[in-house]
Amino acid sequence: MSHSSGAPDAALPGSGRRVALFATCLADTLYPDTLRATVRLLERLGCTVDFPHEQTCCGQMHYNTGYREHAATLARRHVAAFTGYDAAIAPSGSCAGMVREVYPGLVGDSEIPERTYELSEFLVDVLGVVDVGAYFPHRVTYHPTCHSLRMLGVGSRPVRLLSAVRGLDLVPLPEAETCCGFGGTFAMKNAETSTAMLSDKMHHVLSTGAEVVSAGDNSCLMHIGGGLSRMRSGVRPLHLADILASTEEAPWAPATR
Amino acid sequence: MGSRNPVTWLGSPTFPRAARETLRDTQLRGNLRHATGTIRAKRADAVSELDDWEQLRRAGEAIKDDVLSNLDTYLVQLEEAVTARGGVVHWARDAAEACSTVLRLSRAAGASEVVKVKSMATAEIELNEALAAGGVSAIETDLAELIVQLGHDRPSHILVPAIHRNRAEIREIFRREMPDVDDSLSDDPRALASAAREYLRRKFLSARVAVSGANFAVSETGSIVVVESEGNGRMCLTLPETLITVMGIEKLLPTWQDLEVFLQLLPRSSTAERMNPYTSVWTGVTPGDGPREFHLVLLDNGRTSTLADTVGRQALRCIRCSACLNVCPVYERTGGQAYGSVYPGPIGAILAPQLGGDMHDPHAASLPYASSLCGACFEVCPVRIDIPEVLVHLRSQAVAAKGRSAESSAMAAASWVFGSHRRYEAAQKAGSLARFLTRDGRLSHLPWPGSKWTDARDAPVPQAESFRAWWRKNRG
């Protein structure tokens, strides 16, 4: 934690930026490692990272399932929690997409949507870095999640970031842009159709021979990884942030619990 | 409205229930994987040839939005122009009115048989069934539509309604249902097409009445446009003495200049062609050339009420190209019949429930949920219908129609928990107790409704400590 305290280095791309971690309820509860990785990465790049404790859930699940009023209540809460920061950064395309694309129609005028970024967008567009100094000596394939791709339009940013990681062998994923079948409550309401989509996604992941399947959303990775785990496939789901936070000095290692 | 809107099929199971069956149909899965994969790639190529595709989409959107906001003006203009050129315009509030109009006109023309150009509007109102009940048989002349009809089957795709059938099945259908077909008919596509051609040729030559739909109607001149690939449409539109066209009221374009945009958008999106093989345009009647009588039935059937919904109305921009079906990962796996409507796929999931107008119907209410909201449909839609936006909007209507349910209680509870970070953190702590359900670092069996997840996937392993708890301890 050598970068976690003290004065930020003025030469770093994130120096002088005070940013808020938009943790997402899913990662806060189930993937805290990804969030610690996100914080390490942002601090390594010079940002001062804060965690607004008032945040809970952005309301996406309620909104997408048809509970608009509940979603609006949660959205107003979220806006209040993130007011006063230069930027809110989420290691999630769908939660960032919810705030940026849906909030304006849900809660009206606010600066929060335009100040909300998906992680790869913030790194490439705001900090202007592609090589974040990461080291990850593994064979990786990347699944571009639907909302990061089509709602936010992150394009090639995640792949550019991964391509600059030392030691990383990036293998293209066939039919990468096809949905994995998660879709939030879709995976429960239409479980069998979701599973049919998942099986094709897993087939493509396995065809790459990669050790790790990465993505910018833990929700989609929870789905793909849940299937791969059930199959005892030996392929690990790992968030983009976990890979980008890994360095030669402190390489990524599986969590021990 | 007196009778039930047949846009959704009576007695259809909900989408998840229907999909459970169709997902098991290996033939269907194989056919669709191949067919949609091929057409997806071709469409992408056809679209990438045009530098101004995005501008064309925006133009298509703008023209249709203008039509929808000024429908009253353009419809009256169309009626005047058609009437001035010797056509007769009929207004139909719903399926029943449209069907009885067509039946009456067919009988008046002395027809016991009518030939049909492929038409979504007539399929939507179940015209063939209504005509049959009135003693008039309708003969579909589009090859795929004919296969569906002879097979006593239902369509599964907007453009290729028999996409779920393979050639061996088609041969069996032809051998069983076509009179005079050679029993040694092979399953070679050319032989099958020839058999259909011979069968249809006799129908074209004997029919006194043809029934068509319309792809577009140009209101400034009263001209009707049908685009097709097989030439069957041209036969129907020119040979019979009487032509009856059933057209949804949203199919209008103000001017011929607007048509130029759509004759680029439609074929590239639909069949991945630069231009479709046959484009037929007619205006009223022309003495000595083509039909002597032309009737235009303008169909509402739920369109006006759809228009009243400011979010949902964009579905009326649809030009029935089926690009959204071909890119949809749900459609590719379940097939079209699982949607229980003549309009399947993403557009069907927003159009059928709106036209049907009854969200209390469990089948209709299940359709907006038949999507993972991946957004591939919006990306390819030539008139930029934001299908995910409308799906979510209609989900709200489905929730409102359903009232209190186990789901709504769970959602309210979740909302209450998320309404305070303290309650939320307490819930996280309680949830971490589920760690004791894990075995060998895996969580493979959850009780209902979690079982819907763990039937096919392991669940994420609950964490001893949430991120926020860790942060407060170490950084707060």
mmCIF file with all atom_site columns, N, CA, C and O in Angstrom, chain B residues 376-392:
data_model
loop_
_atom_site.group_PDB
_atom_site.id
_atom_site.type_symbol
_atom_site.label_atom_id
_atom_site.label_alt_id
_atom_site.label_comp_id
_atom_site.label_asym_id
_atom_site.label_entity_id
_atom_site.label_seq_id
_atom_site.pdbx_PDB_ins_code
_atom_site.Cartn_x
_atom_site.Cartn_y
_atom_site.Cartn_z
_atom_site.occupancy
_atom_site.B_iso_or_equiv
_atom_site.pdbx_formal_charge
_atom_site.auth_seq_id
_atom_site.auth_comp_id
_atom_site.auth_asym_id
_atom_site.auth_atom_id
_atom_site.pdbx_PDB_model_num
ATOM 1  N N  . ALA B 1 376 ? -28.355 -5.378 -29.194 1.00 0.00 ? 376 ALA B N  1
ATOM 2  C CA . ALA B 1 376 ? -27.950 -5.659 -30.573 1.00 0.00 ? 376 ALA B CA 1
ATOM 3  C C  . ALA B 1 376 ? -29.042 -5.245 -31.565 1.00 0.00 ? 376 ALA B C  1
ATOM 4  O O  . ALA B 1 376 ? -28.750 -4.830 -32.689 1.00 0.00 ? 376 ALA B O  1
ATOM 5  N N  . CYS B 1 377 ? -30.303 -5.331 -31.124 1.00 0.00 ? 377 CYS B N  1
ATOM 6  C CA . CYS B 1 377 ? -31.430 -4.975 -32.002 1.00 0.00 ? 377 CYS B CA 1
ATOM 7  C C  . CYS B 1 377 ? -31.430 -3.492 -32.352 1.00 0.00 ? 377 CYS B C  1
ATOM 8  O O  . CYS B 1 377 ? -31.610 -3.109 -33.519 1.00 0.00 ? 377 CYS B O  1
ATOM 9  N N  . PHE B 1 378 ? -31.232 -2.661 -31.353 1.00 0.00 ? 378 PHE B N  1
ATOM 10 C CA . PHE B 1 378 ? -31.209 -1.207 -31.562 1.00 0.00 ? 378 PHE B CA 1
ATOM 11 C C  . PHE B 1 378 ? -30.072 -0.824 -32.516 1.00 0.00 ? 378 PHE B C  1
ATOM 12 O O  . PHE B 1 378 ? -30.225 0.025  -33.399 1.00 0.00 ? 378 PHE B O  1
ATOM 13 N N  . GLU B 1 379 ? -28.958 -1.519 -32.353 1.00 0.00 ? 379 GLU B N  1
ATOM 14 C CA . GLU B 1 379 ? -27.777 -1.225 -33.157 1.00 0.00 ? 379 GLU B CA 1
ATOM 15 C C  . GLU B 1 379 ? -28.029 -1.433 -34.659 1.00 0.00 ? 379 GLU B C  1
ATOM 16 O O  . GLU B 1 379 ? -27.500 -0.700 -35.489 1.00 0.00 ? 379 GLU B O  1
ATOM 17 N N  . VAL B 1 380 ? -28.840 -2.423 -35.009 1.00 0.00 ? 380 VAL B N  1
ATOM 18 C CA . VAL B 1 380 ? -29.064 -2.701 -36.438 1.00 0.00 ? 380 VAL B CA 1
ATOM 19 C C  . VAL B 1 380 ? -30.354 -2.104 -36.969 1.00 0.00 ? 380 VAL B C  1
ATOM 20 O O  . VAL B 1 380 ? -30.553 -2.061 -38.187 1.00 0.00 ? 380 VAL B O  1
ATOM 21 N N  . CYS B 1 381 ? -31.232 -1.650 -36.109 1.00 0.00 ? 381 CYS B N  1
ATOM 22 C CA . CYS B 1 381 ? -32.548 -1.186 -36.590 1.00 0.00 ? 381 CYS B CA 1
ATOM 23 C C  . CYS B 1 381 ? -32.402 -0.036 -37.575 1.00 0.00 ? 381 CYS B C  1
ATOM 24 O O  . CYS B 1 381 ? -31.824 0.996  -37.256 1.00 0.00 ? 381 CYS B O  1
ATOM 25 N N  . PRO B 1 382 ? -32.946 -0.186 -38.800 1.00 0.00 ? 382 PRO B N  1
ATOM 26 C CA . PRO B 1 382 ? -32.773 0.853  -39.820 1.00 0.00 ? 382 PRO B CA 1
ATOM 27 C C  . PRO B 1 382 ? -33.554 2.141  -39.529 1.00 0.00 ? 382 PRO B C  1
ATOM 28 O O  . PRO B 1 382 ? -33.283 3.164  -40.146 1.00 0.00 ? 382 PRO B O  1
ATOM 29 N N  . VAL B 1 383 ? -34.521 2.068  -38.611 1.00 0.00 ? 383 VAL B N  1
ATOM 30 C CA . VAL B 1 383 ? -35.255 3.287  -38.253 1.00 0.00 ? 383 VAL B CA 1
ATOM 31 C C  . VAL B 1 383 ? -35.030 3.643  -36.776 1.00 0.00 ? 383 VAL B C  1
ATOM 32 O O  . VAL B 1 383 ? -35.806 4.378  -36.174 1.00 0.00 ? 383 VAL B O  1
ATOM 33 N N  . ARG B 1 384 ? -33.931 3.114  -36.228 1.00 0.00 ? 384 ARG B N  1
ATOM 34 C CA . ARG B 1 384 ? -33.465 3.477  -34.899 1.00 0.00 ? 384 ARG B CA 1
ATOM 35 C C  . ARG B 1 384 ? -34.528 3.348  -33.784 1.00 0.00 ? 384 ARG B C  1
ATOM 36 O O  . ARG B 1 384 ? -34.649 4.213  -32.920 1.00 0.00 ? 384 ARG B O  1
ATOM 37 N N  . ILE B 1 385 ? -35.269 2.249  -33.814 1.00 0.00 ? 385 ILE B N  1
ATOM 38 C CA . ILE B 1 385 ? -36.190 1.999  -32.702 1.00 0.00 ? 385 ILE B CA 1
ATOM 39 C C  . ILE B 1 385 ? -35.343 1.534  -31.519 1.00 0.00 ? 385 ILE B C  1
ATOM 40 O O  . ILE B 1 385 ? -34.615 0.544  -31.623 1.00 0.00 ? 385 ILE B O  1
ATOM 41 N N  . ASP B 1 386 ? -35.424 2.281  -30.419 1.00 0.00 ? 386 ASP B N  1
ATOM 42 C CA . ASP B 1 386 ? -34.661 1.910  -29.225 1.00 0.00 ? 386 ASP B CA 1
ATOM 43 C C  . ASP B 1 386 ? -35.438 0.795  -28.520 1.00 0.00 ? 386 ASP B C  1
ATOM 44 O O  . ASP B 1 386 ? -36.169 1.041  -27.549 1.00 0.00 ? 386 ASP B O  1
ATOM 45 N N  . ILE B 1 387 ? -35.279 -0.401 -29.038 1.00 0.00 ? 387 ILE B N  1
ATOM 46 C CA . ILE B 1 387 ? -36.070 -1.532 -28.542 1.00 0.00 ? 387 ILE B CA 1
ATOM 47 C C  . ILE B 1 387 ? -35.832 -1.781 -27.048 1.00 0.00 ? 387 ILE B C  1
ATOM 48 O O  . ILE B 1 387 ? -36.797 -1.968 -26.301 1.00 0.00 ? 387 ILE B O  1
ATOM 49 N N  . PRO B 1 388 ? -34.567 -1.759 -26.558 1.00 0.00 ? 388 PRO B N  1
ATOM 50 C CA . PRO B 1 388 ? -34.393 -1.952 -25.106 1.00 0.00 ? 388 PRO B CA 1
ATOM 51 C C  . PRO B 1 388 ? -35.155 -0.925 -24.272 1.00 0.00 ? 388 PRO B C  1
ATOM 52 O O  . PRO B 1 388 ? -35.740 -1.267 -23.241 1.00 0.00 ? 388 PRO B O  1
ATOM 53 N N  . GLU B 1 389 ? -35.178 0.316  -24.721 1.00 0.00 ? 389 GLU B N  1
ATOM 54 C CA . GLU B 1 389 ? -35.908 1.355  -23.977 1.00 0.00 ? 389 GLU B CA 1
ATOM 55 C C  . GLU B 1 389 ? -37.400 1.003  -23.897 1.00 0.00 ? 389 GLU B C  1
ATOM 56 O O  . GLU B 1 389 ? -38.025 1.117  -22.834 1.00 0.00 ? 389 GLU B O  1
ATOM 57 N N  . VAL B 1 390 ? -37.947 0.565  -25.017 1.00 0.00 ? 390 VAL B N  1
ATOM 58 C CA . VAL B 1 390 ? -39.376 0.237  -25.029 1.00 0.00 ? 390 VAL B CA 1
ATOM 59 C C  . VAL B 1 390 ? -39.642 -1.035 -24.222 1.00 0.00 ? 390 VAL B C  1
ATOM 60 O O  . VAL B 1 390 ? -40.656 -1.130 -23.520 1.00 0.00 ? 390 VAL B O  1
ATOM 61 N N  . LEU B 1 391 ? -38.734 -1.999 -24.295 1.00 0.00 ? 391 LEU B N  1
ATOM 62 C CA . LEU B 1 391 ? -38.895 -3.219 -23.491 1.00 0.00 ? 391 LEU B CA 1
ATOM 63 C C  . LEU B 1 391 ? -39.011 -2.881 -22.012 1.00 0.00 ? 391 LEU B C  1
ATOM 64 O O  . LEU B 1 391 ? -39.919 -3.345 -21.311 1.00 0.00 ? 391 LEU B O  1
ATOM 65 N N  . VAL B 1 392 ? -38.102 -2.042 -21.540 1.00 0.00 ? 392 VAL B N  1
ATOM 66 C CA . VAL B 1 392 ? -38.108 -1.676 -20.125 1.00 0.00 ? 392 VAL B CA 1
ATOM 67 C C  . VAL B 1 392 ? -39.382 -0.900 -19.779 1.00 0.00 ? 392 VAL B C  1
ATOM 68 O O  . VAL B 1 392 ? -40.011 -1.122 -18.736 1.00 0.00 ? 392 VAL B O  1
#
